[in-house]
Coordinates of C-alpha atoms (C1' of nucleotides) in Angstrom, one line a residue:
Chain A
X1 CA 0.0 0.0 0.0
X2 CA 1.9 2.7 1.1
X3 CA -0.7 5.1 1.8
X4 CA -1.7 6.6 5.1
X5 CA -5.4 6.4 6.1
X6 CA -5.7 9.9 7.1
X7 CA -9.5 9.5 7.0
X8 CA -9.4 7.5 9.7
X9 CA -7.5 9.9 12.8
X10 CA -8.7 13.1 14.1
X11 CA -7.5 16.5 12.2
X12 CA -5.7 17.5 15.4
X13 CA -4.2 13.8 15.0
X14 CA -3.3 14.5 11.4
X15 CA -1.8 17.9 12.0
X16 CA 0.7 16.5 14.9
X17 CA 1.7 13.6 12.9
X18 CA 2.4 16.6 9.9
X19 CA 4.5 18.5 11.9
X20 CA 6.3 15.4 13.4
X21 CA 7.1 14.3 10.0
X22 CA 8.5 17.4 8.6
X23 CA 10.8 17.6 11.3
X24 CA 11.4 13.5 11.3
X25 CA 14.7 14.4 8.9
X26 CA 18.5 15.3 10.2
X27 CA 18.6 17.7 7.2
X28 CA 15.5 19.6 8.5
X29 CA 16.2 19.7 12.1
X30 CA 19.2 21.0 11.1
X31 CA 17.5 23.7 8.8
X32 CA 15.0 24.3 12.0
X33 CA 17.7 24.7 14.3
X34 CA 20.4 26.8 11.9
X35 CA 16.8 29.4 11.9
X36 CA 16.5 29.3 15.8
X37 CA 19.9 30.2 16.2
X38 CA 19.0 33.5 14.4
X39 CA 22.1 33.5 12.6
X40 CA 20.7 34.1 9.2
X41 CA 17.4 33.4 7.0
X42 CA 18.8 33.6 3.9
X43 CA 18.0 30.5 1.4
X44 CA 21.6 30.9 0.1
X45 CA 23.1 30.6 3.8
X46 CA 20.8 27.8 4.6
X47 CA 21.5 26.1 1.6
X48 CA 25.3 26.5 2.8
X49 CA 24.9 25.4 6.1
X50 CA 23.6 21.9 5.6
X51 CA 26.0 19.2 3.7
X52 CA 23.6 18.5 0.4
X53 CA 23.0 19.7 -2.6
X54 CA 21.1 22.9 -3.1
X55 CA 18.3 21.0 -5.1
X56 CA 18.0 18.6 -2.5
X57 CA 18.3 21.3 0.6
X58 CA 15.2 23.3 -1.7
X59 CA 13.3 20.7 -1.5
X60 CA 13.5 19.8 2.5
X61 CA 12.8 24.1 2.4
X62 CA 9.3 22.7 0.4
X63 CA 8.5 20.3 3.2
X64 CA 8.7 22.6 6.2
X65 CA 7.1 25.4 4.8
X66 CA 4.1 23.2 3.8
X67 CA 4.2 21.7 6.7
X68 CA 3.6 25.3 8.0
X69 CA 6.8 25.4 10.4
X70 CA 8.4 28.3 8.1
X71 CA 7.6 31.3 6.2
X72 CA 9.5 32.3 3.1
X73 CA 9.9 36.2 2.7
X74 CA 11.0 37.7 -0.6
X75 CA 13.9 39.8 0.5
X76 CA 15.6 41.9 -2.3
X77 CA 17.1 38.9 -4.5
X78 CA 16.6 36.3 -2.3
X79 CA 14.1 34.7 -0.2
X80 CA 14.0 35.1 3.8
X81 CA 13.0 32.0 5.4
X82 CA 12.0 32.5 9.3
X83 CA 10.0 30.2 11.3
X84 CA 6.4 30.6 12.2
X85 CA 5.8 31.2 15.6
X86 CA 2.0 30.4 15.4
X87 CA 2.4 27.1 14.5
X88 CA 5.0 26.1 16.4
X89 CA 3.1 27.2 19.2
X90 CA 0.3 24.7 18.6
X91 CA 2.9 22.3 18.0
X92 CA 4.2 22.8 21.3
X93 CA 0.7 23.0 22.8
X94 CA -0.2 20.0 20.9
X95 CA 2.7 17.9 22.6
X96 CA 2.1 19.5 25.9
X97 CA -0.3 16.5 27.2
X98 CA 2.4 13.7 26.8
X99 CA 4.8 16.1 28.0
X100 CA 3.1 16.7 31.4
X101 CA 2.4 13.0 31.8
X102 CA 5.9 11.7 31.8
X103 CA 6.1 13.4 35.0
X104 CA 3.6 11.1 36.7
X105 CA 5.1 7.6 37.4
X106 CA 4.8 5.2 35.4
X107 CA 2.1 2.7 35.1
X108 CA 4.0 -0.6 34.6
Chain B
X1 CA 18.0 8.2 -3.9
X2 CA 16.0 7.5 -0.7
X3 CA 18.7 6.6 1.3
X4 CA 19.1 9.6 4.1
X5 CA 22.5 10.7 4.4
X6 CA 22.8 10.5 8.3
X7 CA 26.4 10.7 8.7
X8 CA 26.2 14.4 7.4
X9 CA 24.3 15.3 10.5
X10 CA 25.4 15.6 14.3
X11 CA 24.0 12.2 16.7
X12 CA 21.9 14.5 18.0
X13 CA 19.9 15.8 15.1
X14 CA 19.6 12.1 14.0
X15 CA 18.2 11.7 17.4
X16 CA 15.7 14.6 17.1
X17 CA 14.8 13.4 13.3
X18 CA 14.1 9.7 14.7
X19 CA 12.0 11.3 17.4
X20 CA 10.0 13.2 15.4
X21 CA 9.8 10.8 12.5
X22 CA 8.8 8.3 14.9
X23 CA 5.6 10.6 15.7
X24 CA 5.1 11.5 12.4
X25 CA 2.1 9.1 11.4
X26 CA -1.4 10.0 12.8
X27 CA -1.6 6.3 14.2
X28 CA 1.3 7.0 16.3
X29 CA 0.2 10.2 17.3
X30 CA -3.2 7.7 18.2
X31 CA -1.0 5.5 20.4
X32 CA 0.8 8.0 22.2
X33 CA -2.3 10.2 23.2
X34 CA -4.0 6.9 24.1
X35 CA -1.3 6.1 26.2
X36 CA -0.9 9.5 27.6
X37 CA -4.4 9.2 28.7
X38 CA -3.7 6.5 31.0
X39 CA -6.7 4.3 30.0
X40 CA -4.8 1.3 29.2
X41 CA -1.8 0.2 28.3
X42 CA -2.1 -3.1 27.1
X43 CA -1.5 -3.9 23.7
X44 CA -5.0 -5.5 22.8
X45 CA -7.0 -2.2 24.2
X46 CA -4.6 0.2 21.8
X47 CA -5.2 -2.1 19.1
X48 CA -8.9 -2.0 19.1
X49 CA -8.7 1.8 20.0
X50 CA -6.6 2.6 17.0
X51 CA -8.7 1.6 13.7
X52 CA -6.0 0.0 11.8
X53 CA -5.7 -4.0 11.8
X54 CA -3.6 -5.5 14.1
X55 CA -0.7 -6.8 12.1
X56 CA -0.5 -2.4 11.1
X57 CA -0.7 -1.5 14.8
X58 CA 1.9 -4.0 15.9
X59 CA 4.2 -2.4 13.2
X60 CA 3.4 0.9 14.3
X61 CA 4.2 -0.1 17.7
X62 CA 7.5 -1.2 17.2
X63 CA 8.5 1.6 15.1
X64 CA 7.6 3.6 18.5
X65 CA 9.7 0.9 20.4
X66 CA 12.3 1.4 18.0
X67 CA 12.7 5.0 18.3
X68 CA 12.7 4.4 22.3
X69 CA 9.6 6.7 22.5
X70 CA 7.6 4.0 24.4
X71 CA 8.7 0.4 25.9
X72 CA 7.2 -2.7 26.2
X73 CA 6.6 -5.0 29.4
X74 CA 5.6 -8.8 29.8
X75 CA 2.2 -8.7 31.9
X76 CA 1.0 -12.1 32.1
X77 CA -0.5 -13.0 28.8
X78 CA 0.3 -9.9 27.0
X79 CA 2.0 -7.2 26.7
X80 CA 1.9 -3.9 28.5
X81 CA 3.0 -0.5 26.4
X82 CA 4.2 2.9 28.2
X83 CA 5.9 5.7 27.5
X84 CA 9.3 5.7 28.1
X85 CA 10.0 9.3 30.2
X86 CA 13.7 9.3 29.4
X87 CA 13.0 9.6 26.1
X88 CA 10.3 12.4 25.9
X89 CA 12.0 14.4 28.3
X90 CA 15.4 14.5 26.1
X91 CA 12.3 14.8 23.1
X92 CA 11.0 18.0 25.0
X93 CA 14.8 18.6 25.7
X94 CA 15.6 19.5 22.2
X95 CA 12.8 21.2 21.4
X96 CA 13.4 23.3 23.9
X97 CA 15.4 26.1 21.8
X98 CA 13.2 26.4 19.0
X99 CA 10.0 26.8 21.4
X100 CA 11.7 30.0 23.2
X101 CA 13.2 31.4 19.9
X102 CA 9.8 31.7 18.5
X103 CA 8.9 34.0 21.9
X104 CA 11.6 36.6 20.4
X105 CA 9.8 38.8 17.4
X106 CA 10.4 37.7 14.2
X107 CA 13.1 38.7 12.2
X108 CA 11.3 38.9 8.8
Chain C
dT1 C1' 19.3 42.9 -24.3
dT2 C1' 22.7 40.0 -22.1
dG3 C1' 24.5 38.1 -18.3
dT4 C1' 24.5 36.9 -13.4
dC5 C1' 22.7 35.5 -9.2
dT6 C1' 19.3 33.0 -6.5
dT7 C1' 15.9 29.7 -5.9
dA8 C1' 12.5 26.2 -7.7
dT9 C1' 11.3 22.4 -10.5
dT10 C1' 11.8 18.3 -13.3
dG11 C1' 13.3 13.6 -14.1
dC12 C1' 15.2 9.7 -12.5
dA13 C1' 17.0 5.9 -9.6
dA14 C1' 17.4 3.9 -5.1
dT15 C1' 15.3 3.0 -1.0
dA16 C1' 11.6 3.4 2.7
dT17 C1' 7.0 3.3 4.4
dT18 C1' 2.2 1.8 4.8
dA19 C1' -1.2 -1.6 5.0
dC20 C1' -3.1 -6.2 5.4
dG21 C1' -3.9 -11.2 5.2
dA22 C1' -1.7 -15.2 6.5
dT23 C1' 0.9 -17.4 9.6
dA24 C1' 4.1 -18.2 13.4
dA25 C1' 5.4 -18.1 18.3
dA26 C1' 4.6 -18.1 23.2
dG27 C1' 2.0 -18.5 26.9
dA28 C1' -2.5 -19.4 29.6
dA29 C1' -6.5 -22.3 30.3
dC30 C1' -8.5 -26.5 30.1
Chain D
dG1 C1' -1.4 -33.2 25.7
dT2 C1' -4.9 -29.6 23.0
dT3 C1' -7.0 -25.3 22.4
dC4 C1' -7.5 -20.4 22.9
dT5 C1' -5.6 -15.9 23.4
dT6 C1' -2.2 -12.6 22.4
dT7 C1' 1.3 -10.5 19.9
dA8 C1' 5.0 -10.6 16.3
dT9 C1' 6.6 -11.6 11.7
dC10 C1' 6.5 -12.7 6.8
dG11 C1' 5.2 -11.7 2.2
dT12 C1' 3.2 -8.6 -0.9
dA13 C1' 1.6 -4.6 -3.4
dA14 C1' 1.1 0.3 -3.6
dT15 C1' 2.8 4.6 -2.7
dA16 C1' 6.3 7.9 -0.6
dT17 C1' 10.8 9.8 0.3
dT18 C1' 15.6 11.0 -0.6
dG19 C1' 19.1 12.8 -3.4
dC20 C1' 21.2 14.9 -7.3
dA21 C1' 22.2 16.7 -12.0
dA22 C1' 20.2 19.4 -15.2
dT23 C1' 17.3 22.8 -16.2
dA24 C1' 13.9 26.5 -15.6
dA25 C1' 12.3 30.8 -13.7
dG26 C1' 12.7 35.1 -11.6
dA27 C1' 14.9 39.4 -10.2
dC28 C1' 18.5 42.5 -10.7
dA29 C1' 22.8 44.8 -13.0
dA30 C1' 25.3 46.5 -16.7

DNA sequence: TTGTCTTATTGCAATATTACGATAAAGAAC
DNA sequence: GTTCTTTATCGTAATATTGCAATAAGACAA
C-alpha cells in the first residue's frame, strides 16, 4: 500500500503527525535549528549550512514550509525564510499533554 | 536516492529526526495520546482503540519501540506499552530552543 | 538585451513506508 | 497433551521519500 489512512485519525491527529514528520529528517532539524539560532534566513546561507545539494536542501525548504513550520519572505534577490511562531506554538501545545504525563510515574 | 544521508548530520539531530519521524504518522500520534491518557496500556486495548488491523498496529508499535519513544513489558499474557519518560524528556529537551526562539519577534 | 545570481522544478534511480492477510510463536487455560 | 488468546513476523503490493544533476524561472545589473 503505502498510503496513510488519514481518514481514519482526528485533524488534530493528522496535523501533529504533519508536523512530526516534517521535522522527522536530520537535514530539517538542522534547517529548523540553523533558523533558531538566528544566525541568518537567507535561502543561500541555509543552503550553505547543511552538507547537500542545493536542489535537495530546496526541496527539505518545500516540506517545512508546507508543513507550515516556516515562512518564506522575498527579500531583495533572495528569499527570507523564518519560522512561524504560530504554529510552532500549537505544535508545542499539541505535545504538551504527553509532555506533562511523563512526570507522573509510570504505570507498569 | 531514498537513502538519508545521516552521517552528514550531528548524533543528536539524528536523534531529534528519529524522534520526530517516529511521531510523524497520525496512528502513532493515536497510540501516544492513548497512552498518555492512561486508559490502558495493554497492547490488545490500543489495538482495538486505533482503527487499523492489528498486524498495522503492531508495526506501528515497534516503530515507537524502536525510536525508544515508548517500551514494552511482559504482563502475564500480553504485553503492556508505556511511554518511556527518558526519552520524551530528552524529546522536550531539544525542542526546547526552537519553542523559546519563536517568543523573540520575528526577524522577517 | 545579455549576463549573473538566486531559488524552484523536473526527471530519474534507489530506498523506505504503509497496510493487510496469513501465519508463526509463546504463553494461559483446560 | 490440546486449544485459545495474544502479539509478532512474513510476504506482498502500492505509494512515498531522498538525493542529485540538469534545467527553468525570476529578479537585478550593466
Amino acid at each position: 500500500m503505502g498510503l496513510t489512512k488519514t481518514d481514519n485519525f482526528t485533524t488534530e491527529q493528522n496535523e501533529l503527525a504533519a508536523f512530526a514528520k516534517a521535522l522527522g529528517h536530520p537535514a530539517r532539524v538542522a534547517i529548523i535549528e540553523y533558523l533558531s539560532s538566528q544566525a541568518s534566513c537567507v535561502c543561500g546561507s541555509i543552503v550553505d549550512a547543511i552538507p547537500l545539494a542545493q536542489a535537495t536542501v530546496s526541496q527539505h525548504l518545500k516540506e517545512l514550509k508546507n508543513a507550515g513550520l516556516i515562512q518564506g519572505n522575498i527579500e531583495g534577490n533572495s528569499i527570507c525564510y523564518c519560522l512561524n511562531p504560530e504554529k510552532w506554538k500549537k505544535f508545542k501545545q499539541m505535545l504538551e499533554p504527553t509532555f506533562t504525563h511523563i512526570e507522573q510515574p509510570v504505570c507498569c
